Structure formats: structure tokens, C-alpha cells
Coordinates of C-alpha atoms in Angstrom, one line a residue:
Chain E
L29 CA -0.4 -17.6 40.1
A30 CA -3.8 -15.7 39.4
A31 CA -1.3 -12.6 38.1
A32 CA -0.2 -15.2 35.9
R33 CA -3.3 -16.6 34.9
A34 CA -4.1 -12.7 33.9
F35 CA -1.7 -11.8 31.8
T36 CA -1.5 -12.5 27.8
P37 CA 0.6 -11.3 25.7
P38 CA -0.3 -8.5 23.7
E39 CA -2.1 -8.8 20.6
F40 CA -2.7 -6.2 17.6
G41 CA -5.3 -6.3 15.2
P42 CA -7.0 -7.7 13.3
F43 CA -4.9 -7.7 9.9
H44 CA -4.8 -9.7 7.2
R45 CA -2.7 -10.4 3.8
F46 CA -4.2 -11.7 0.4
Q47 CA -1.6 -14.5 -0.6
D48 CA -1.8 -17.8 -2.5
A49 CA -2.2 -21.0 -0.3
S50 CA 1.3 -22.3 -0.5
T51 CA 2.2 -18.9 1.1
N52 CA -1.0 -19.6 3.6
E53 CA 0.5 -23.1 4.3
L54 CA 4.2 -21.7 5.1
M55 CA 3.3 -19.1 7.5
C56 CA 0.3 -21.1 9.5
R57 CA 3.0 -23.8 10.2
T58 CA 5.7 -21.5 11.1
G59 CA 3.5 -19.3 13.2
F60 CA 5.6 -16.0 11.5
V61 CA 4.2 -14.1 8.9
G62 CA 6.9 -12.8 6.5
G63 CA 8.1 -9.9 4.1
R64 CA 10.5 -9.0 1.6
P65 CA 11.9 -5.8 0.3
D66 CA 10.6 -5.0 -3.2
R67 CA 14.0 -5.2 -4.7
N68 CA 13.0 -5.7 -8.2
I69 CA 11.1 -2.5 -8.3
A70 CA 13.5 -0.6 -6.1
A71 CA 16.4 0.2 -3.5
G72 CA 14.5 -1.7 -0.8
L73 CA 16.8 -1.6 1.4
F74 CA 15.1 -3.1 5.0
P75 CA 12.8 -6.0 4.8
R76 CA 9.6 -5.1 6.1
V77 CA 6.4 -7.2 6.4
K78 CA 3.3 -5.6 4.6
A79 CA -0.5 -6.5 5.6
R80 CA -3.6 -4.9 5.5
L81 CA -6.0 -3.2 8.4
G82 CA -8.6 -5.5 9.3
P83 CA -10.5 -8.9 8.6
L84 CA -9.9 -10.5 6.0
P85 CA -12.6 -9.8 3.7
P86 CA -15.4 -12.7 2.4
G87 CA -14.5 -13.8 -1.2
Q88 CA -11.0 -13.1 -0.8
Y89 CA -7.9 -15.4 -0.4
G90 CA -5.1 -15.0 2.4
I91 CA -4.7 -14.8 6.1
E92 CA -6.5 -13.1 8.9
F93 CA -3.8 -12.9 11.9
F94 CA -2.7 -11.0 15.4
P95 CA 0.7 -9.8 15.4
A96 CA 2.4 -10.1 19.0
V97 CA 4.3 -6.9 17.7
V98 CA 2.9 -3.3 17.3
Q99 CA 2.9 -2.0 13.5
D100 CA 5.1 1.2 12.4
D101 CA 2.5 3.8 12.4
D102 CA 2.5 4.9 9.0
V103 CA -0.1 4.8 6.1
P104 CA -4.0 4.3 7.0
R105 CA -5.6 0.5 5.4
T106 CA -2.0 -0.9 5.4
A107 CA 0.5 -1.7 8.2
T108 CA 4.0 -2.4 7.9
W109 CA 6.5 -4.1 10.3
T110 CA 10.2 -3.1 9.7
V111 CA 13.5 -4.8 10.9
G112 CA 15.2 -3.2 13.6
T113 CA 12.0 -2.2 15.4
P114 CA 11.2 -4.7 18.7
G115 CA 9.7 -8.0 17.8
V116 CA 10.3 -8.0 14.6
I117 CA 13.4 -10.5 13.4
T118 CA 15.1 -11.7 10.6
S119 CA 15.0 -15.1 9.2
E120 CA 18.1 -17.6 9.9
D121 CA 17.6 -18.9 6.4
D122 CA 17.1 -15.4 4.5
P123 CA 18.7 -12.1 6.3
D124 CA 16.2 -10.6 3.5
V125 CA 13.0 -11.7 4.9
A126 CA 11.9 -9.9 8.1
L127 CA 9.2 -11.8 10.5
I128 CA 6.7 -11.2 13.2
A129 CA 4.9 -13.5 15.3
T130 CA 1.5 -13.8 14.9
R131 CA -1.5 -16.0 15.6
I132 CA -3.3 -17.0 12.3
V133 CA -7.2 -17.0 13.1
K134 CA -8.1 -17.6 9.7
R135 CA -7.2 -19.2 6.2
V136 CA -8.4 -19.3 2.8
D137 CA -6.7 -21.2 0.2
E138 CA -9.0 -21.2 -2.6
C139 CA -12.2 -19.1 -3.3
D140 CA -14.6 -18.4 -6.1
E141 CA -13.1 -15.7 -8.7
Q142 CA -16.6 -15.0 -9.5
N143 CA -17.1 -13.8 -5.5
R144 CA -13.7 -12.1 -5.0
T145 CA -13.9 -8.6 -3.6
T146 CA -12.5 -6.2 -5.9
Chain X
M25 CA 7.8 10.2 -17.5
R26 CA 10.4 7.4 -17.6
R27 CA 10.8 3.8 -15.7
A28 CA 13.6 3.8 -13.7
K29 CA 16.2 0.7 -13.1
P30 CA 15.7 -0.3 -9.8
D31 CA 19.4 0.6 -8.4
D32 CA 19.1 4.0 -9.9
L33 CA 17.7 4.5 -6.4
N34 CA 19.8 3.5 -3.9
E35 CA 17.8 4.6 -0.6
D36 CA 14.9 3.4 1.5
A37 CA 11.4 5.0 0.1
K38 CA 8.5 5.8 2.3
P39 CA 5.0 5.8 1.8
I40 CA 3.8 9.7 0.9
A41 CA 0.4 9.1 -0.4
L42 CA -2.3 6.7 -1.3
L43 CA -4.6 6.5 -4.3
Q44 CA -7.5 4.6 -5.6
L45 CA -6.9 3.6 -9.1
S46 CA -8.4 1.2 -11.6
E47 CA -5.9 -0.3 -13.4
D48 CA -7.0 1.2 -16.6
R49 CA -6.6 4.2 -14.6
L50 CA -3.2 3.1 -13.2
R51 CA -1.9 2.7 -16.8
E52 CA -3.2 6.1 -18.0
L53 CA -1.7 7.9 -15.6
F54 CA 1.9 5.9 -15.5
P55 CA 2.4 4.9 -19.1
V56 CA 5.6 2.7 -18.1
D57 CA 6.1 -0.6 -17.4
F58 CA 4.9 -2.6 -14.5
T59 CA 6.5 -5.9 -13.1
E60 CA 4.8 -8.4 -11.0
V61 CA 5.7 -7.4 -7.2
D62 CA 7.5 -10.3 -4.8
P63 CA 4.4 -11.9 -2.8
L64 CA 6.1 -11.4 0.2
A65 CA 6.9 -7.6 -0.4
A66 CA 3.5 -6.9 -0.8
A67 CA 0.0 -7.1 0.9
E68 CA -1.6 -8.2 -1.8
P69 CA -0.6 -9.4 -5.2
S70 CA 0.5 -6.3 -6.8
I71 CA 2.7 -4.6 -9.9
G72 CA 5.0 -2.0 -9.6
S73 CA 7.5 0.4 -11.1
L74 CA 10.0 2.7 -10.3
V75 CA 9.1 6.0 -12.2
Q76 CA 11.5 9.2 -12.7
L77 CA 9.5 12.3 -13.1
D78 CA 10.3 14.4 -16.3
S79 CA 11.5 17.1 -13.9
G80 CA 13.9 14.5 -11.5
P81 CA 12.2 13.1 -8.8
Y82 CA 11.4 9.1 -8.3
A83 CA 8.2 7.5 -7.2
V84 CA 7.8 3.6 -6.4
V85 CA 4.3 3.2 -7.4
M86 CA 2.6 -0.1 -6.2
F87 CA -0.9 -1.1 -7.5
G88 CA -2.4 -3.4 -5.6
K89 CA -4.5 -6.1 -7.8
S90 CA -7.2 -6.5 -5.5
T91 CA -8.2 -3.6 -4.2
G92 CA -7.1 -1.1 -6.6
E93 CA -5.2 0.6 -4.0
T94 CA -1.8 2.3 -5.0
E95 CA 0.7 3.4 -2.9
V96 CA 3.2 6.3 -3.8
S97 CA 6.6 6.1 -2.1
M98 CA 9.1 8.5 -2.3
P99 CA 12.8 8.9 -1.3
V100 CA 13.5 9.2 2.6
S101 CA 15.8 12.1 2.1
A102 CA 13.8 13.9 -0.4
P103 CA 12.4 17.1 -0.1
L104 CA 9.0 15.6 -0.1
A105 CA 6.7 18.8 -0.6
R106 CA 8.4 19.7 -3.4
Y107 CA 8.4 16.4 -4.7
W108 CA 4.9 15.7 -4.2
A109 CA 3.9 19.3 -6.2
A110 CA 5.8 17.9 -8.9
F111 CA 4.2 14.6 -9.2
L112 CA 1.1 16.0 -9.0
R113 CA 2.0 18.3 -12.1
E114 CA 2.8 15.6 -13.8
V115 CA 0.3 13.2 -12.4
P116 CA -3.2 14.4 -13.0
L117 CA -4.8 13.0 -10.7
I118 CA -8.0 14.4 -9.4
A119 CA -9.1 15.1 -5.8
N120 CA -10.9 11.6 -4.9
E121 CA -8.6 9.2 -6.4
I122 CA -6.0 10.0 -3.4
V123 CA -7.2 8.8 -0.4
W124 CA -4.5 9.8 1.7
T125 CA -1.2 12.0 1.8
S126 CA 1.8 11.8 4.8
V127 CA 1.4 15.1 6.7
N128 CA 5.1 15.5 4.9
V129 CA 3.7 16.4 1.6
G130 CA 1.6 19.6 3.3
P131 CA -2.1 19.9 2.7
R132 CA -3.8 18.4 0.1
I133 CA -4.8 21.6 -2.4
A134 CA -2.9 21.1 -5.1
A135 CA -5.0 17.9 -6.7
R136 CA -7.4 19.1 -9.3
P137 CA -11.2 18.9 -8.1
S138 CA -12.8 16.3 -9.2
P139 CA -15.0 16.6 -12.3
R140 CA -18.6 18.1 -12.0
K141 CA -21.6 16.9 -13.5
P142 CA -23.1 19.7 -16.1
E143 CA -26.6 19.5 -14.7
N144 CA -25.4 19.6 -11.1
A145 CA -23.5 23.0 -11.9
R146 CA -26.4 24.7 -13.8
A147 CA -28.6 23.7 -10.8
A148 CA -26.2 24.9 -8.3
A149 CA -25.4 28.2 -10.8
M150 CA -29.6 28.8 -10.2
K151 CA -30.3 28.0 -6.9
V152 CA -31.1 31.4 -5.7
S153 CA -30.1 32.0 -1.9
K154 CA -32.9 33.8 1.0
T155 CA -30.7 36.4 1.6
S156 CA -30.3 37.6 -2.3
R157 CA -31.6 40.4 -4.4

């Protein structure tokens, strides 16, 4: 029992995404952060979740989260989770959406435009 | 350079460089149309474009409107070192605009050095080493 109590699933992060209130609501309600291919720009063959490393900066709207899935090792400052890697699942409603289970620790729906960090 | 249609590139593209640009500088360097990116396809509100260089290679350019970070991706099967060299020949980046490049594109030697203020250059030229004479 003590061992079971001591075990906590691994978490990674923090990461953040800048996004609007409706997307915040969807992700907070489901506990999943989602991502789509950028098909209106290029081929975008593989759905992947995209986020930025670190906590949500002050004055920005979006979410801060800790996923239970390790990210692809790609680009500094950003993280991706691609469908096909362990722990990254496809949405039942939309096969073009990749999902990762996360613990969302901060949500900012609105902020003063003048205080936004750019 | 020209803007290509999304289906002109029918393979996945991986990030090979990260740039730090203002939106004005983005439009100066990439004189093509940019489109709003699906909010779920980027980590922040972004605009993007698939560009084809005059010499042929394709590059996906995604500009983050909150941070100014600009991700350049190229096809996974491309000879990245050669394509990146072609990219730098056509896109006159200065060195401090390049935040990161993938190890697959080779050493960071091809970008132009940052412009130096004339005063600093003159001061450096006038500096006399203790050992010189």
C-alpha cells in the first residue's frame, strides 16, 4: 500500500499554449490537450499537439499544463507530441486530432491587451 | 520565392530552424501571402505559408503572433544541409535572427553577421594591443 501511495504517474513540463477562451474551456473540460495538422498551409500528414516550454507568461491568455506523455525531442522553446508515439491518442470524433492527457494547472481566458507580453 | 499551394508538398515537414522576427521583418524576408493557421495546429495564434524558393526547395514558415518566433520546416526526405544553404542564399537573415538550427543542417556559419555600429567598428580598429608595436 505504501508503495502504491508513493507511486505517482510521471509528469513533464510545465508547458503552455496561447489560445482563446473556448479552446481553454474544451481542454479543461476534457483533460486533454489537442492538436491538428496544419493542412491549410502544407501537407501536415501527422496530427501533433504543439505547445511552448515553460509556465504561461504573465499577461497572456491560454493554459499551463503538465502532460503525462513525454514530448518529441525536437525544437528548443517548443514541444510536440505526434500521433504514433506512446501516449498520444487520436480523437474518436475526429481522426485528425491528436490528444494527450494532461493536468491543466492554470487557465487565463482574458487579459488586458496592453499588458500582453510580446 | 513564391507561395506554393498546400498540396504542392505531399510529405511531412520537420522544423529545421527557429527564427526571432518582427512581423514587418517577416514580410520583408518572405514577400508572399500568409494565412491564419488553425489554432490547434500551432502553440500560439500564428500565420503561415508554404514557400518555394526560386532554386526549388520548399519550406513551411510559421510565425507566432504573440512571440515573433518563426519556425522553418523542410520536407523530411530533403537534403537539409543543401536546402538550408539555398534558403539562406535567398532569405537574407542576419545571424542574431537565427535562434536555433537543427544539427541536420550543419554548422551555423552561413548567415550574415549582425550589422555593427560604425562607432564600435572604429573603436575596435583604434584599439592597440599591448603586445603590438
